[in-house]
mmCIF file with all atom_site columns, C-alpha atoms in Angstrom:
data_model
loop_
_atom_site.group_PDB
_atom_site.id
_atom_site.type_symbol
_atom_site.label_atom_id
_atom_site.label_alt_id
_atom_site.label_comp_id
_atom_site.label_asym_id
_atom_site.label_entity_id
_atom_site.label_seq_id
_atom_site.pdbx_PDB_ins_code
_atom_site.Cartn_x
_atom_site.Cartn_y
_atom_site.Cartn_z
_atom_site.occupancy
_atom_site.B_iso_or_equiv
_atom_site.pdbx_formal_charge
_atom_site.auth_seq_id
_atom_site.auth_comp_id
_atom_site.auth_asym_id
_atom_site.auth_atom_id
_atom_site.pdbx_PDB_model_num
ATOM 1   C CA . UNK P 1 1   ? 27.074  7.481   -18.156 1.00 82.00 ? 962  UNK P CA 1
ATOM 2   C CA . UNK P 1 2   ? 24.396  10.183  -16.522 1.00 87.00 ? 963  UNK P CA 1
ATOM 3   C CA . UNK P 1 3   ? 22.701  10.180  -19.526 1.00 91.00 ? 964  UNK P CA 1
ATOM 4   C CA . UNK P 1 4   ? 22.412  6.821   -19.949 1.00 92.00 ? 965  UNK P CA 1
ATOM 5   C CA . UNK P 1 5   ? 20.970  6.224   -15.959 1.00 91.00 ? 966  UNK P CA 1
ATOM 6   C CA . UNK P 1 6   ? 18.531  9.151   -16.949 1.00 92.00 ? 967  UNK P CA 1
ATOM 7   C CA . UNK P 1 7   ? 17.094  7.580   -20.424 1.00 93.00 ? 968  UNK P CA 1
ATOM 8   C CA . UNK P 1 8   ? 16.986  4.051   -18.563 1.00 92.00 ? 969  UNK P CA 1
ATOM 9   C CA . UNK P 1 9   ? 15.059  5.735   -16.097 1.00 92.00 ? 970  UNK P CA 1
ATOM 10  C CA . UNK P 1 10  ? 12.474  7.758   -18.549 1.00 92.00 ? 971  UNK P CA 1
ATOM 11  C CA . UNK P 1 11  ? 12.041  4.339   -20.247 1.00 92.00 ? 972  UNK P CA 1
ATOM 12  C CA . UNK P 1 12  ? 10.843  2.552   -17.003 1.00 90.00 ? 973  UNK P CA 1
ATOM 13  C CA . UNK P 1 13  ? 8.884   5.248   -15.874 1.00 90.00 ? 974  UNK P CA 1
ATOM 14  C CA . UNK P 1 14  ? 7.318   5.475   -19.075 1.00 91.00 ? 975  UNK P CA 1
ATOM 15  C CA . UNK P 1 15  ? 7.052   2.031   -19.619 1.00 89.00 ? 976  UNK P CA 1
ATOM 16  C CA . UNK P 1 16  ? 4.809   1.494   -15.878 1.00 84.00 ? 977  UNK P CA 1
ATOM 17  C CA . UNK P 1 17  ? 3.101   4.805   -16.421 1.00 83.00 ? 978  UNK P CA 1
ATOM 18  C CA . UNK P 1 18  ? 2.378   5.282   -20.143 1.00 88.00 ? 979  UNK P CA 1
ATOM 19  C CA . UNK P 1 19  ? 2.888   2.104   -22.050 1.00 88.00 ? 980  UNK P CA 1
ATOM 20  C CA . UNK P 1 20  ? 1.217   -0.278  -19.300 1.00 86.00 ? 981  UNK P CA 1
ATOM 21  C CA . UNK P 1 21  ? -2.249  2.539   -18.233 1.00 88.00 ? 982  UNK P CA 1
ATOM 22  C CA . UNK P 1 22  ? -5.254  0.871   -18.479 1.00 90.00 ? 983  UNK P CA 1
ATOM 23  C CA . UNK P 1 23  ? -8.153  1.135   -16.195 1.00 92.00 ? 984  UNK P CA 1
ATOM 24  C CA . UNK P 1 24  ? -6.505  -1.023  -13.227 1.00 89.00 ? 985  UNK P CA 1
ATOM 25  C CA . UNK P 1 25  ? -3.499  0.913   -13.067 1.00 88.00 ? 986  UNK P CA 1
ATOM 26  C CA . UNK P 1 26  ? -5.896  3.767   -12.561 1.00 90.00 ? 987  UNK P CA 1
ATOM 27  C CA . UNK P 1 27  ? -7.547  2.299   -10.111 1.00 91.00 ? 988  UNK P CA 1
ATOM 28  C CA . UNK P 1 28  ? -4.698  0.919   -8.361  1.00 88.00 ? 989  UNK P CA 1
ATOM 29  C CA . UNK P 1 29  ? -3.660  5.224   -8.181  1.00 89.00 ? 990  UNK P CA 1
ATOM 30  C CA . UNK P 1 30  ? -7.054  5.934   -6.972  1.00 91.00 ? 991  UNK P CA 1
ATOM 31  C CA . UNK P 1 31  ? -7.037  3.343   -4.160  1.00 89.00 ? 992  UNK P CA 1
ATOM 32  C CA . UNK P 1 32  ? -3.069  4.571   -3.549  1.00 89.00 ? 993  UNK P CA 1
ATOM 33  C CA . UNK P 1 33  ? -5.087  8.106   -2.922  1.00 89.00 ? 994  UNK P CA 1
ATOM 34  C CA . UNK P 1 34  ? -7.529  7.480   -1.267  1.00 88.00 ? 995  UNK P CA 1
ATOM 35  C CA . UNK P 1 35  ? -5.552  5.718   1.463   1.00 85.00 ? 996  UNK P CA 1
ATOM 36  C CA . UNK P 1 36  ? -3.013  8.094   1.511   1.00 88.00 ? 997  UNK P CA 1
ATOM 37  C CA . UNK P 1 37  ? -5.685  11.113  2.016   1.00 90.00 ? 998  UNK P CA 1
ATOM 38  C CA . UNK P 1 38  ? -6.075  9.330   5.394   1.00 89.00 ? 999  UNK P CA 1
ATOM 39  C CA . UNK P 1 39  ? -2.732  10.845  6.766   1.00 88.00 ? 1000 UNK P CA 1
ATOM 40  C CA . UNK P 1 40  ? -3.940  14.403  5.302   1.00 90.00 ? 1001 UNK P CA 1
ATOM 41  C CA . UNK P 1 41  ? -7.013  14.278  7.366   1.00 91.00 ? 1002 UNK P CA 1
ATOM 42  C CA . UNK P 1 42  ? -5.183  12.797  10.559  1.00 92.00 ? 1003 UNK P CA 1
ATOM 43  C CA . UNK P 1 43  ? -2.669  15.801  10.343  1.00 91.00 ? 1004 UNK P CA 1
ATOM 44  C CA . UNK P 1 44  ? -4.913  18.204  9.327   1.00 93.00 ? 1005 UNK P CA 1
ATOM 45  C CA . UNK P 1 45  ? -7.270  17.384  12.587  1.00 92.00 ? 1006 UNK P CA 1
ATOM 46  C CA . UNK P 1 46  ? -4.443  17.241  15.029  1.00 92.00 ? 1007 UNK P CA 1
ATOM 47  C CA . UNK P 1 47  ? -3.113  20.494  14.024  1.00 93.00 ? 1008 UNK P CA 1
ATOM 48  C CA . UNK P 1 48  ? -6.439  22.099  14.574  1.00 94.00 ? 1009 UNK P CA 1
ATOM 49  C CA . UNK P 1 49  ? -6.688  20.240  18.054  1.00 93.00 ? 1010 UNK P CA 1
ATOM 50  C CA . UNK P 1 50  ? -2.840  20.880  19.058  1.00 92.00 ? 1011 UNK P CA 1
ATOM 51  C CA . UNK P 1 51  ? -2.937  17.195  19.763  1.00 90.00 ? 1012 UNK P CA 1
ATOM 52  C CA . UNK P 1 52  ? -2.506  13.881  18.470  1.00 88.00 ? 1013 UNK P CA 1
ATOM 53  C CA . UNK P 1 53  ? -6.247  13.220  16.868  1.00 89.00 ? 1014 UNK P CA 1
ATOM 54  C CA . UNK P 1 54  ? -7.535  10.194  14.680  1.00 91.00 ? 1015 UNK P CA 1
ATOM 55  C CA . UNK P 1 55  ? -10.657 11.453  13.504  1.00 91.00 ? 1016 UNK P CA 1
ATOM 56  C CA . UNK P 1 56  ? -13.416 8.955   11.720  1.00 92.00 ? 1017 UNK P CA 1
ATOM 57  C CA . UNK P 1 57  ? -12.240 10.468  8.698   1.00 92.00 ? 1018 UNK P CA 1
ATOM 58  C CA . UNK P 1 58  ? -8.972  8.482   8.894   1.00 92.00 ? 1019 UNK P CA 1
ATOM 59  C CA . UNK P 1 59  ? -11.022 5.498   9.486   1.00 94.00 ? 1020 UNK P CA 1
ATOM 60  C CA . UNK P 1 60  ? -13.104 5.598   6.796   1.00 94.00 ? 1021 UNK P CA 1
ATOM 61  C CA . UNK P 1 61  ? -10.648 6.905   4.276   1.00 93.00 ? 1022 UNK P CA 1
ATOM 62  C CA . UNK P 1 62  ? -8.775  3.486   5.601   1.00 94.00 ? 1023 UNK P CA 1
ATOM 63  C CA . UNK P 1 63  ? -11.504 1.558   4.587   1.00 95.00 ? 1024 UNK P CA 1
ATOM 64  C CA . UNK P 1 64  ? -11.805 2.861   1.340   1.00 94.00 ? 1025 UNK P CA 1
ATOM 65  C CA . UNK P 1 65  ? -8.332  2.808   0.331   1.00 93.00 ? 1026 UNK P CA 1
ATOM 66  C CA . UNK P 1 66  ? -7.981  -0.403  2.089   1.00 94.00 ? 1027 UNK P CA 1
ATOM 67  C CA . UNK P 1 67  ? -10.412 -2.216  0.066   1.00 96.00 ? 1028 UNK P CA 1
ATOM 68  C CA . UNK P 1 68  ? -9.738  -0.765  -3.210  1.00 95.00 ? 1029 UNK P CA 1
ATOM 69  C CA . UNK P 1 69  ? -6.146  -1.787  -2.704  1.00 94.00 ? 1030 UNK P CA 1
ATOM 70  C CA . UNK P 1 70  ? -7.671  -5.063  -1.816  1.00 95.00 ? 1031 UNK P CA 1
ATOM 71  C CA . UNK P 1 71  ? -9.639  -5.142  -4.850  1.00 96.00 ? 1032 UNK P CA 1
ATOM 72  C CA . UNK P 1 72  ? -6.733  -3.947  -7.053  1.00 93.00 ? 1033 UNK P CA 1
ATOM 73  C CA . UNK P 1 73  ? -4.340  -6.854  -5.759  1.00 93.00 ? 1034 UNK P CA 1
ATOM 74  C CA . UNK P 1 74  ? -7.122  -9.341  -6.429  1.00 95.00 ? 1035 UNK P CA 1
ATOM 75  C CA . UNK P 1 75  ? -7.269  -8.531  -10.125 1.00 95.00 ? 1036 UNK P CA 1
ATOM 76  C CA . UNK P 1 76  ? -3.554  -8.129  -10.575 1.00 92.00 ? 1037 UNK P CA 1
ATOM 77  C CA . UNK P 1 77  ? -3.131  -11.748 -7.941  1.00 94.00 ? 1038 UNK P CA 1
ATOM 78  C CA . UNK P 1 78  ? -0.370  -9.801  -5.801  1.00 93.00 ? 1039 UNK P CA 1
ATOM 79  C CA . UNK P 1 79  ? -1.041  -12.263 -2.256  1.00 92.00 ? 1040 UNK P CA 1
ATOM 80  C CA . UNK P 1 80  ? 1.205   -9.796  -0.292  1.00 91.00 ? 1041 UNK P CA 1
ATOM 81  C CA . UNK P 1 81  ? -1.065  -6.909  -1.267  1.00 93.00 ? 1042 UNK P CA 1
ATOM 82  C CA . UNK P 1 82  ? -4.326  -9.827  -0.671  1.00 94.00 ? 1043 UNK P CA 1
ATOM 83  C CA . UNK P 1 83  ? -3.238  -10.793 2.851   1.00 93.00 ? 1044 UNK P CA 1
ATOM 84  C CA . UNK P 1 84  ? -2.366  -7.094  3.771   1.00 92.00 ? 1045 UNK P CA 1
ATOM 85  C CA . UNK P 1 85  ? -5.133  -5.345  3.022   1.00 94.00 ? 1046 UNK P CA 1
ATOM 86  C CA . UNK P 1 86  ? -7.368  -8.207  4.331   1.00 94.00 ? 1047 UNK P CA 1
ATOM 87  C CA . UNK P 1 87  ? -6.201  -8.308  7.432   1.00 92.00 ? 1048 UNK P CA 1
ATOM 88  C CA . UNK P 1 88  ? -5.924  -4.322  7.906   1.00 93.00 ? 1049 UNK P CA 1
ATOM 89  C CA . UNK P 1 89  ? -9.438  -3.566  6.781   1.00 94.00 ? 1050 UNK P CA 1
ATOM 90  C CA . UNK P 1 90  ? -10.366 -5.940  9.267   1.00 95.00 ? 1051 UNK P CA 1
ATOM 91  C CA . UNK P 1 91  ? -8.459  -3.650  11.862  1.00 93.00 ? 1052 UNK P CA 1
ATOM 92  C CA . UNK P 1 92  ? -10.012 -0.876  10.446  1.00 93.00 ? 1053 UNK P CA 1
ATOM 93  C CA . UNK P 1 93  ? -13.615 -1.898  10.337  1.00 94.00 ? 1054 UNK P CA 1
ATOM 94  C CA . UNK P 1 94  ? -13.106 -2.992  14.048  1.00 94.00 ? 1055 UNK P CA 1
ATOM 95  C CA . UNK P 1 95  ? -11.871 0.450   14.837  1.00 92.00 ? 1056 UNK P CA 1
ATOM 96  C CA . UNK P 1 96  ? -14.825 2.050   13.737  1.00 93.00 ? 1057 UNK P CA 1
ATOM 97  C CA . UNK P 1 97  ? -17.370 -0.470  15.538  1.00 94.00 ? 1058 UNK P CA 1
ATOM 98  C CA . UNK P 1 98  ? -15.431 0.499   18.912  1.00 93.00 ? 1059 UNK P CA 1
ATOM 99  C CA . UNK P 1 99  ? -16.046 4.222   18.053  1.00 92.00 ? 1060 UNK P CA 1
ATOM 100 C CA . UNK P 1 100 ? -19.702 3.798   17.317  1.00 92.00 ? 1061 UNK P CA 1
ATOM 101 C CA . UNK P 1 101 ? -19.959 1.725   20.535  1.00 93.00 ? 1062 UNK P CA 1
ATOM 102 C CA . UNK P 1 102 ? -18.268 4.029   22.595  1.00 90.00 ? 1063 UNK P CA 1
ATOM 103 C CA . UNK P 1 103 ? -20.516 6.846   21.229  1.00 89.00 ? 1064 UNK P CA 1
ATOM 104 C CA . UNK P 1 104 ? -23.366 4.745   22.080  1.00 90.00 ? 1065 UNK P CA 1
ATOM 105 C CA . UNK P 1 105 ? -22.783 4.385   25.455  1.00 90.00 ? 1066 UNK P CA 1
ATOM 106 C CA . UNK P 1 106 ? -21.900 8.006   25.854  1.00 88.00 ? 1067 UNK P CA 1
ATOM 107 C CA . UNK P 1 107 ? -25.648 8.694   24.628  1.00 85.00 ? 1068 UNK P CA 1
ATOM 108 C CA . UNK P 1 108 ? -26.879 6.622   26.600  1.00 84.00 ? 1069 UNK P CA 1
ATOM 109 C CA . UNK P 1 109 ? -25.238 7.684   29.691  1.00 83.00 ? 1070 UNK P CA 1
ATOM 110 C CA . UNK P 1 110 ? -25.959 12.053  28.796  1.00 83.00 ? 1071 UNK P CA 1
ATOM 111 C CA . UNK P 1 111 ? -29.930 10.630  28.095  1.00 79.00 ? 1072 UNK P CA 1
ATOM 112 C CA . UNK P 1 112 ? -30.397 8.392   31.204  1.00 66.00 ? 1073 UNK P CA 1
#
């Protein structure tokens, strides 16, 4: 009965990773990356810190995985993946206007 769970299980891995690559799937991995790389740098920073640090790193790694994701459910039509990564890259891009506005202002206040 093991050996039966484990061959079903080689032939649906194999079957979503072998028999079904093609250039979207690839993608879809790449976009799966890139997003994920976003957690890496976030950890990475706050460990360097010793605090809790969201670096613009994480923000634009967000929008790049974000939007590839968002591509890669267009193509495939997958609305939960659509409305998802819609609506959180708009979060994200509004995150990184804030930061460039509050870095503005801190210029401007240093310079005047």
């Amino acid at each position: 009965m093991l050996i039966e769970y484990g061959q079903a299980l080689g032939n649906y891995i194999y079957d979503i990773f072998v028999a079904k690559f093609d250039f979207w799937l690839a993608f879809g991995l790449a976009a799966q990356l890139a997003f994920a790389a976003r957690f890496l740098v976030q950890w990475i920073a706050s460990e360097r810190a010793g605090k809790s640090v969201v670096p613009m790193a994480f923000w634009f790694f967000s929008i790049a995985g974000g939007t590839m994701t968002l591509i890669y459910g267009l193509v495939k039509r997958e609305p939960v993946i659509i409305l998802g990564q819609l609506l959180s890259n708009i979060i994200y891009v509004r995150n990184v206007m804030l930061i460039f506005k509050s870095r503005q202002r801190q210029t401007e206040t240093l310079s005047g």
